[in-house]
Structures are given as C-alpha cells and as structure tokens.
C-alpha cells in the first residue's frame, strides 16, 4: 500500500510537469519563432520480490520473476525545433528562416544570443535590432537616405538610396547552427544561449552549409499546434486525476488495516 502511495505521488508530480509544459506551449501559440517543449519521463527503480530465473523448486525456474515499479520521474523537457509556418507581413524588415539556423544578436553585456524571431526594427543609429533592442550580428546599418531594403535568400542586404535606381550591397546576414539545438538554454524573449550540450555555434551564410533560406516580408509562426496541445493537456489532466484516485484508494486501504486493531 505504501508503494502505491509513492507511485501515485510521483505520478501526480510528473503529470504536473506535463501540464506545466503543455500550458506554456499553449500560452505561446502566437509567439513569433517560438519552439514548443515536450516533457519526457522515465520509470523509477523496481523492487524485486522475486528475480526471473529464481528456483521455484528443485527442477523448475521462475520464467518471469516479480518486480514492482515505484513510480515515474521527469527525465527531460526537450525543445522541438520543427519548422513553424511562415506568415506574410509585407514589412521589409521582417525576416523568416526556412530551414535550419538562428539569427545572432548581441546582448547588453556583450555576449551573443540566438533567436528564430526575425521581426527586426531600426534603432536611432539605423542599425537592425530585435524588438528588445538587441543588435543583429553581423551589424547591419542602413544609410539615412535609404528608400528600399532588399534581403536575399542568401542573407545579402542591399539598399536603394535617395534618387538612385540601382541598389548597393551594404551587409550580409549570417546564421548559426548547432550540432544539438535541443541542448541550447532558453533565456526568454525568444533567445537561446549555448551550453556544453549544444556545442559551439557553426556560422555561415543562409542557403549554404545546410543552413536555411531567408524570406523577406515573412515571420515564422510558433510551431505549437493548438489541437495537439489541448489533447495532451486533457490526457495529462486525466492521468493526474487517476493518480489522485490511486492515493485515495491506498489511503482507504490503510484505514481498513488500521481499523482491524480495534
């Protein structure tokens, strides 16, 4: 009975993690460039009542044994970097990545962070920055008399100035990729930082070295599928309730045992 209490308690805690993860996915269904998370679980260790192969008599062996599991635990919360759908915005400073890679941005402390969110703006110096004001790396600065901006699928940035009819290349957007993107640390604000698990950034031009292409005038939507997340949420809720019922049942059994002493 105590084993059932421990198992059911671990089950409730695990399903709470599942619900928390799914709820965060749902909350970010409209967040540009957001990547959903998946909660993974492992079973806990087992208590062996009888090992498989144990002698049951002088001439026979137990074919299966008897092992009682002691519950479950969360093993990981994994970021899923599948492609989000593109949304046309008709804003020349919006850029979506189709394929692998991350934009590189400079944080106030000088370190580099990585993002899939390409809704760029211009700061007072004419530099391309994120919505939070972080500089794009490499730095792209538009001349004051810029009348048109073109960003190619390969990251080439060209502008038309003043009364000119031809465009001039002023910079190159590069992308970073990782051996294990799931190992990146989520910082919030759609930003990621490298860890020992992700490996170092592999930087290159878009549409080369296995990196994705850029699409000007588009944004990558969240890869959250609301119907799937709602289904997962309901499943986790039902599992949470079932584990709660297991605790109630074990408690009732303990009460019955205690009443035998009277």
mmCIF file of C-alpha atoms in Angstrom:
data_model
loop_
_atom_site.group_PDB
_atom_site.id
_atom_site.type_symbol
_atom_site.label_atom_id
_atom_site.label_comp_id
_atom_site.label_asym_id
_atom_site.label_seq_id
_atom_site.Cartn_x
_atom_site.Cartn_y
_atom_site.Cartn_z
ATOM 1 C CA UNK A 1 0.000 0.000 0.000
ATOM 2 C CA UNK A 2 2.871 2.366 0.772
ATOM 3 C CA UNK A 3 4.375 1.537 -2.613
ATOM 4 C CA UNK A 4 1.128 2.558 -4.290
ATOM 5 C CA UNK A 5 1.161 5.849 -2.381
ATOM 6 C CA UNK A 6 4.710 6.615 -3.512
ATOM 7 C CA UNK A 7 3.988 5.598 -7.112
ATOM 8 C CA UNK A 8 0.799 7.650 -7.312
ATOM 9 C CA UNK A 9 2.503 10.668 -5.736
ATOM 10 C CA UNK A 10 5.318 10.512 -8.284
ATOM 11 C CA UNK A 11 2.675 10.171 -10.993
ATOM 12 C CA UNK A 12 0.897 13.335 -9.857
ATOM 13 C CA UNK A 13 4.177 15.268 -9.756
ATOM 14 C CA UNK A 14 5.116 14.007 -13.228
ATOM 15 C CA UNK A 15 1.736 14.943 -14.694
ATOM 16 C CA UNK A 16 2.013 18.379 -13.089
ATOM 17 C CA UNK A 17 5.248 18.857 -15.034
ATOM 18 C CA UNK A 18 3.445 17.655 -18.176
ATOM 19 C CA UNK A 19 0.604 20.125 -17.586
ATOM 20 C CA UNK A 20 3.028 22.995 -16.881
ATOM 21 C CA UNK A 21 4.947 22.290 -20.093
ATOM 22 C CA UNK A 22 1.815 21.992 -22.219
ATOM 23 C CA UNK A 23 0.290 25.141 -20.711
ATOM 24 C CA UNK A 24 3.419 27.107 -21.601
ATOM 25 C CA UNK A 25 3.174 25.839 -25.179
ATOM 26 C CA UNK A 26 -0.456 26.952 -25.400
ATOM 27 C CA UNK A 27 0.375 30.359 -23.898
ATOM 28 C CA UNK A 28 2.938 30.932 -26.685
ATOM 29 C CA UNK A 29 0.806 29.741 -29.595
ATOM 30 C CA UNK A 30 1.042 33.221 -31.184
ATOM 31 C CA UNK A 31 4.651 33.991 -30.195
ATOM 32 C CA UNK A 32 6.831 34.633 -33.249
ATOM 33 C CA UNK A 33 9.522 31.978 -33.688
ATOM 34 C CA UNK A 34 8.526 30.110 -30.518
ATOM 35 C CA UNK A 35 9.546 26.451 -30.286
ATOM 36 C CA UNK A 36 7.361 24.136 -28.243
ATOM 37 C CA UNK A 37 8.650 21.871 -25.481
ATOM 38 C CA UNK A 38 7.970 18.207 -24.770
ATOM 39 C CA UNK A 39 8.099 16.637 -21.317
ATOM 40 C CA UNK A 40 9.840 13.236 -21.248
ATOM 41 C CA UNK A 41 9.547 10.692 -18.439
ATOM 42 C CA UNK A 42 11.379 7.612 -17.131
ATOM 43 C CA UNK A 43 10.130 4.923 -14.786
ATOM 44 C CA UNK A 44 11.754 4.784 -11.350
ATOM 45 C CA UNK A 45 13.637 1.792 -9.952
ATOM 46 C CA UNK A 46 11.888 -1.503 -9.189
ATOM 47 C CA UNK A 47 11.607 -3.531 -6.018
ATOM 48 C CA UNK A 48 12.346 -7.180 -6.808
ATOM 49 C CA UNK A 49 10.075 -9.573 -4.950
ATOM 50 C CA UNK A 50 11.493 -12.465 -6.970
ATOM 51 C CA UNK A 51 14.052 -12.356 -9.760
ATOM 52 C CA UNK A 52 13.444 -14.041 -13.087
ATOM 53 C CA UNK A 53 15.264 -17.373 -13.151
ATOM 54 C CA UNK A 54 14.881 -17.963 -9.426
ATOM 55 C CA UNK A 55 14.341 -21.604 -8.460
ATOM 56 C CA UNK A 56 10.705 -22.309 -7.647
ATOM 57 C CA UNK A 57 11.537 -25.952 -6.929
ATOM 58 C CA UNK A 58 14.458 -28.308 -7.349
ATOM 59 C CA UNK A 59 13.694 -28.704 -11.047
ATOM 60 C CA UNK A 60 11.868 -25.507 -12.102
ATOM 61 C CA UNK A 61 12.733 -21.830 -12.561
ATOM 62 C CA UNK A 62 10.556 -18.723 -12.457
ATOM 63 C CA UNK A 63 10.226 -17.573 -16.100
ATOM 64 C CA UNK A 64 9.157 -14.005 -15.328
ATOM 65 C CA UNK A 65 10.069 -13.058 -11.794
ATOM 66 C CA UNK A 66 8.198 -10.460 -9.762
ATOM 67 C CA UNK A 67 9.264 -6.808 -9.820
ATOM 68 C CA UNK A 68 7.084 -3.947 -8.568
ATOM 69 C CA UNK A 69 7.681 -0.487 -10.016
ATOM 70 C CA UNK A 70 7.927 2.527 -7.733
ATOM 71 C CA UNK A 71 6.666 5.291 -9.966
ATOM 72 C CA UNK A 72 7.837 7.780 -12.564
ATOM 73 C CA UNK A 73 10.027 10.858 -12.805
ATOM 74 C CA UNK A 74 10.506 13.626 -15.389
ATOM 75 C CA UNK A 75 13.728 12.946 -17.299
ATOM 76 C CA UNK A 76 13.877 15.957 -19.634
ATOM 77 C CA UNK A 77 11.953 18.843 -21.137
ATOM 78 C CA UNK A 78 13.031 18.883 -24.770
ATOM 79 C CA UNK A 79 12.740 21.810 -27.185
ATOM 80 C CA UNK A 80 11.243 20.775 -30.513
ATOM 81 C CA UNK A 81 12.835 22.764 -33.343
ATOM 82 C CA UNK A 82 10.441 21.789 -36.112
ATOM 83 C CA UNK A 83 9.635 24.461 -38.695
ATOM 84 C CA UNK A 84 6.871 26.938 -37.914
ATOM 85 C CA UNK A 85 4.523 28.147 -40.652
ATOM 86 C CA UNK A 86 5.504 31.370 -42.488
ATOM 87 C CA UNK A 87 3.220 34.389 -42.240
ATOM 88 C CA UNK A 88 3.421 37.204 -44.771
ATOM 89 C CA UNK A 89 3.627 40.647 -43.152
ATOM 90 C CA UNK A 90 4.633 42.928 -46.067
ATOM 91 C CA UNK A 91 7.188 44.516 -43.711
ATOM 92 C CA UNK A 92 10.615 44.628 -45.374
ATOM 93 C CA UNK A 93 12.373 44.304 -42.011
ATOM 94 C CA UNK A 94 10.591 41.064 -41.109
ATOM 95 C CA UNK A 95 12.665 38.002 -41.991
ATOM 96 C CA UNK A 96 11.775 34.329 -41.579
ATOM 97 C CA UNK A 97 14.207 31.417 -41.617
ATOM 98 C CA UNK A 98 13.055 28.477 -43.716
ATOM 99 C CA UNK A 99 15.180 25.559 -42.585
ATOM 100 C CA UNK A 100 17.945 25.298 -40.008
ATOM 101 C CA UNK A 101 19.698 28.134 -38.246
ATOM 102 C CA UNK A 102 19.375 31.016 -35.808
ATOM 103 C CA UNK A 103 19.874 34.757 -36.034
ATOM 104 C CA UNK A 104 22.704 36.027 -33.833
ATOM 105 C CA UNK A 105 22.153 39.033 -31.576
ATOM 106 C CA UNK A 106 24.369 40.924 -29.145
ATOM 107 C CA UNK A 107 23.148 41.292 -25.569
ATOM 108 C CA UNK A 108 23.915 44.398 -23.438
ATOM 109 C CA UNK A 109 26.746 42.526 -21.658
ATOM 110 C CA UNK A 110 28.440 41.820 -24.990
ATOM 111 C CA UNK A 111 27.579 38.121 -25.152
ATOM 112 C CA UNK A 112 25.861 36.504 -28.122
ATOM 113 C CA UNK A 113 22.379 35.019 -28.034
ATOM 114 C CA UNK A 114 20.444 33.191 -30.731
ATOM 115 C CA UNK A 115 16.863 33.518 -31.919
ATOM 116 C CA UNK A 116 14.448 32.349 -34.612
ATOM 117 C CA UNK A 117 12.388 35.531 -34.281
ATOM 118 C CA UNK A 118 13.085 37.817 -37.238
ATOM 119 C CA UNK A 119 10.830 40.800 -36.510
ATOM 120 C CA UNK A 120 13.612 43.375 -36.764
ATOM 121 C CA UNK A 121 13.414 47.140 -36.239
ATOM 122 C CA UNK A 122 15.710 50.127 -36.766
ATOM 123 C CA UNK A 123 17.259 51.903 -33.790
ATOM 124 C CA UNK A 124 18.259 55.575 -33.718
ATOM 125 C CA UNK A 125 21.584 54.799 -35.449
ATOM 126 C CA UNK A 126 19.868 52.923 -38.272
ATOM 127 C CA UNK A 127 21.032 49.518 -37.035
ATOM 128 C CA UNK A 128 18.888 46.404 -37.347
ATOM 129 C CA UNK A 129 17.808 45.327 -33.858
ATOM 130 C CA UNK A 130 15.323 42.937 -32.279
ATOM 131 C CA UNK A 131 12.102 44.093 -30.634
ATOM 132 C CA UNK A 132 14.064 44.297 -27.358
ATOM 133 C CA UNK A 133 16.756 46.487 -28.962
ATOM 134 C CA UNK A 134 19.490 43.832 -29.271
ATOM 135 C CA UNK A 135 21.847 44.383 -32.202
ATOM 136 C CA UNK A 136 21.837 41.874 -35.044
ATOM 137 C CA UNK A 137 25.210 40.192 -35.614
ATOM 138 C CA UNK A 138 26.910 40.967 -38.005
ATOM 139 C CA UNK A 139 25.795 44.575 -37.579
ATOM 140 C CA UNK A 140 23.650 45.904 -40.419
ATOM 141 C CA UNK A 141 23.356 49.712 -40.644
ATOM 142 C CA UNK A 142 21.014 51.333 -43.155
ATOM 143 C CA UNK A 143 22.035 54.712 -44.635
ATOM 144 C CA UNK A 144 19.820 57.660 -43.672
ATOM 145 C CA UNK A 145 18.593 58.170 -47.236
ATOM 146 C CA UNK A 146 17.551 54.532 -47.727
ATOM 147 C CA UNK A 147 14.355 54.252 -49.747
ATOM 148 C CA UNK A 148 14.212 50.483 -50.213
ATOM 149 C CA UNK A 149 15.713 47.443 -48.468
ATOM 150 C CA UNK A 150 16.166 44.042 -50.076
ATOM 151 C CA UNK A 151 17.221 40.919 -48.169
ATOM 152 C CA UNK A 152 18.088 37.946 -50.345
ATOM 153 C CA UNK A 153 17.524 34.283 -49.566
ATOM 154 C CA UNK A 154 21.302 34.065 -49.011
ATOM 155 C CA UNK A 155 21.270 36.898 -46.456
ATOM 156 C CA UNK A 156 22.661 39.599 -48.738
ATOM 157 C CA UNK A 157 21.346 43.022 -47.666
ATOM 158 C CA UNK A 158 21.130 45.684 -50.362
ATOM 159 C CA UNK A 159 19.550 49.137 -50.309
ATOM 160 C CA UNK A 160 18.411 51.786 -52.738
ATOM 161 C CA UNK A 161 19.333 55.317 -51.662
ATOM 162 C CA UNK A 162 17.862 58.697 -52.488
ATOM 163 C CA UNK A 163 17.095 59.075 -56.172
ATOM 164 C CA UNK A 164 19.184 56.090 -57.204
ATOM 165 C CA UNK A 165 17.574 53.391 -59.310
ATOM 166 C CA UNK A 166 20.148 50.710 -58.553
ATOM 167 C CA UNK A 167 20.811 49.012 -55.229
ATOM 168 C CA UNK A 168 24.071 48.612 -53.340
ATOM 169 C CA UNK A 169 25.067 45.726 -51.069
ATOM 170 C CA UNK A 170 25.679 47.028 -47.536
ATOM 171 C CA UNK A 171 25.930 43.853 -45.477
ATOM 172 C CA UNK A 172 25.463 40.136 -45.018
ATOM 173 C CA UNK A 173 23.173 38.386 -42.535
ATOM 174 C CA UNK A 174 24.644 35.128 -41.271
ATOM 175 C CA UNK A 175 23.035 32.247 -39.426
ATOM 176 C CA UNK A 176 24.304 29.986 -36.665
ATOM 177 C CA UNK A 177 23.531 26.308 -36.278
ATOM 178 C CA UNK A 178 24.369 23.720 -33.625
ATOM 179 C CA UNK A 179 25.115 20.017 -33.520
ATOM 180 C CA UNK A 180 22.455 19.670 -30.811
ATOM 181 C CA UNK A 181 19.981 22.600 -30.854
ATOM 182 C CA UNK A 182 17.919 20.875 -28.145
ATOM 183 C CA UNK A 183 20.861 21.481 -25.806
ATOM 184 C CA UNK A 184 20.508 25.274 -26.024
ATOM 185 C CA UNK A 185 19.482 27.176 -22.890
ATOM 186 C CA UNK A 186 16.157 29.044 -23.157
ATOM 187 C CA UNK A 187 16.666 32.587 -21.859
ATOM 188 C CA UNK A 188 13.219 34.041 -22.504
ATOM 189 C CA UNK A 189 12.426 36.802 -25.035
ATOM 190 C CA UNK A 190 12.757 34.114 -27.757
ATOM 191 C CA UNK A 191 16.503 33.934 -27.048
ATOM 192 C CA UNK A 192 18.813 30.959 -26.598
ATOM 193 C CA UNK A 193 22.382 30.669 -25.346
ATOM 194 C CA UNK A 194 24.971 27.975 -25.960
ATOM 195 C CA UNK A 195 25.767 25.237 -23.445
ATOM 196 C CA UNK A 196 28.192 22.333 -23.338
ATOM 197 C CA UNK A 197 25.331 20.144 -24.585
ATOM 198 C CA UNK A 198 24.564 22.283 -27.651
ATOM 199 C CA UNK A 199 28.150 22.615 -28.815
ATOM 200 C CA UNK A 200 29.681 25.743 -30.311
ATOM 201 C CA UNK A 201 27.883 27.770 -32.963
ATOM 202 C CA UNK A 202 28.574 26.856 -36.589
ATOM 203 C CA UNK A 203 28.206 30.134 -38.507
ATOM 204 C CA UNK A 204 27.632 30.517 -42.236
ATOM 205 C CA UNK A 205 25.619 32.304 -44.880
ATOM 206 C CA UNK A 206 21.982 31.335 -45.387
ATOM 207 C CA UNK A 207 21.251 28.802 -48.140
ATOM 208 C CA UNK A 208 24.690 27.189 -47.698
ATOM 209 C CA UNK A 209 26.329 24.578 -45.449
ATOM 210 C CA UNK A 210 22.934 23.080 -44.677
ATOM 211 C CA UNK A 211 21.557 26.373 -43.330
ATOM 212 C CA UNK A 212 18.072 27.588 -44.177
ATOM 213 C CA UNK A 213 16.987 30.322 -46.556
ATOM 214 C CA UNK A 214 15.729 33.766 -45.582
ATOM 215 C CA UNK A 215 12.308 35.078 -46.627
ATOM 216 C CA UNK A 216 11.923 38.837 -46.501
ATOM 217 C CA UNK A 217 8.487 40.139 -45.546
ATOM 218 C CA UNK A 218 7.606 36.969 -43.620
ATOM 219 C CA UNK A 219 7.713 35.843 -39.994
ATOM 220 C CA UNK A 220 7.972 32.289 -38.714
ATOM 221 C CA UNK A 221 5.000 31.473 -36.519
ATOM 222 C CA UNK A 222 5.117 29.295 -33.411
ATOM 223 C CA UNK A 223 5.353 25.565 -34.140
ATOM 224 C CA UNK A 224 2.687 24.892 -31.489
ATOM 225 C CA UNK A 225 -0.338 23.014 -32.826
ATOM 226 C CA UNK A 226 -3.203 24.013 -30.591
ATOM 227 C CA UNK A 227 -5.348 20.899 -31.137
ATOM 228 C CA UNK A 228 -2.439 18.597 -30.229
ATOM 229 C CA UNK A 229 -1.610 20.633 -27.132
ATOM 230 C CA UNK A 230 -5.226 20.661 -25.944
ATOM 231 C CA UNK A 231 -5.362 16.885 -26.403
ATOM 232 C CA UNK A 232 -2.135 16.483 -24.409
ATOM 233 C CA UNK A 233 -3.493 18.776 -21.706
ATOM 234 C CA UNK A 234 -6.683 16.741 -21.337
ATOM 235 C CA UNK A 235 -4.689 13.484 -21.270
ATOM 236 C CA UNK A 236 -2.359 14.837 -18.580
ATOM 237 C CA UNK A 237 -5.295 16.111 -16.548
ATOM 238 C CA UNK A 238 -6.996 12.706 -16.667
ATOM 239 C CA UNK A 239 -3.755 10.983 -15.642
ATOM 240 C CA UNK A 240 -3.368 13.449 -12.770
ATOM 241 C CA UNK A 241 -6.910 12.672 -11.601
ATOM 242 C CA UNK A 242 -6.295 8.914 -11.902
ATOM 243 C CA UNK A 243 -3.157 9.150 -9.759
ATOM 244 C CA UNK A 244 -5.106 11.186 -7.227
ATOM 245 C CA UNK A 245 -7.714 8.420 -7.140
ATOM 246 C CA UNK A 246 -4.938 5.862 -6.546
ATOM 247 C CA UNK A 247 -3.821 7.833 -3.496
ATOM 248 C CA UNK A 248 -7.380 7.920 -2.178
ATOM 249 C CA UNK A 249 -7.708 4.151 -2.696
ATOM 250 C CA UNK A 250 -4.420 3.422 -0.904
ATOM 251 C CA UNK A 251 -5.491 5.706 1.935
ATOM 252 C CA UNK A 252 -8.798 3.858 2.281
ATOM 253 C CA UNK A 253 -6.930 0.533 2.386
ATOM 254 C CA UNK A 254 -4.653 1.847 5.149
ATOM 255 C CA UNK A 255 -7.680 2.982 7.118
ATOM 256 C CA UNK A 256 -9.159 -0.511 6.767
ATOM 257 C CA UNK A 257 -5.948 -2.101 8.042
ATOM 258 C CA UNK A 258 -5.796 0.292 10.991
ATOM 259 C CA UNK A 259 -9.403 -0.477 11.921
ATOM 260 C CA UNK A 260 -8.530 -4.193 12.313
ATOM 261 C CA UNK A 261 -6.662 -3.359 15.519
ATOM 262 C CA UNK A 262 -9.835 -2.158 17.222
#
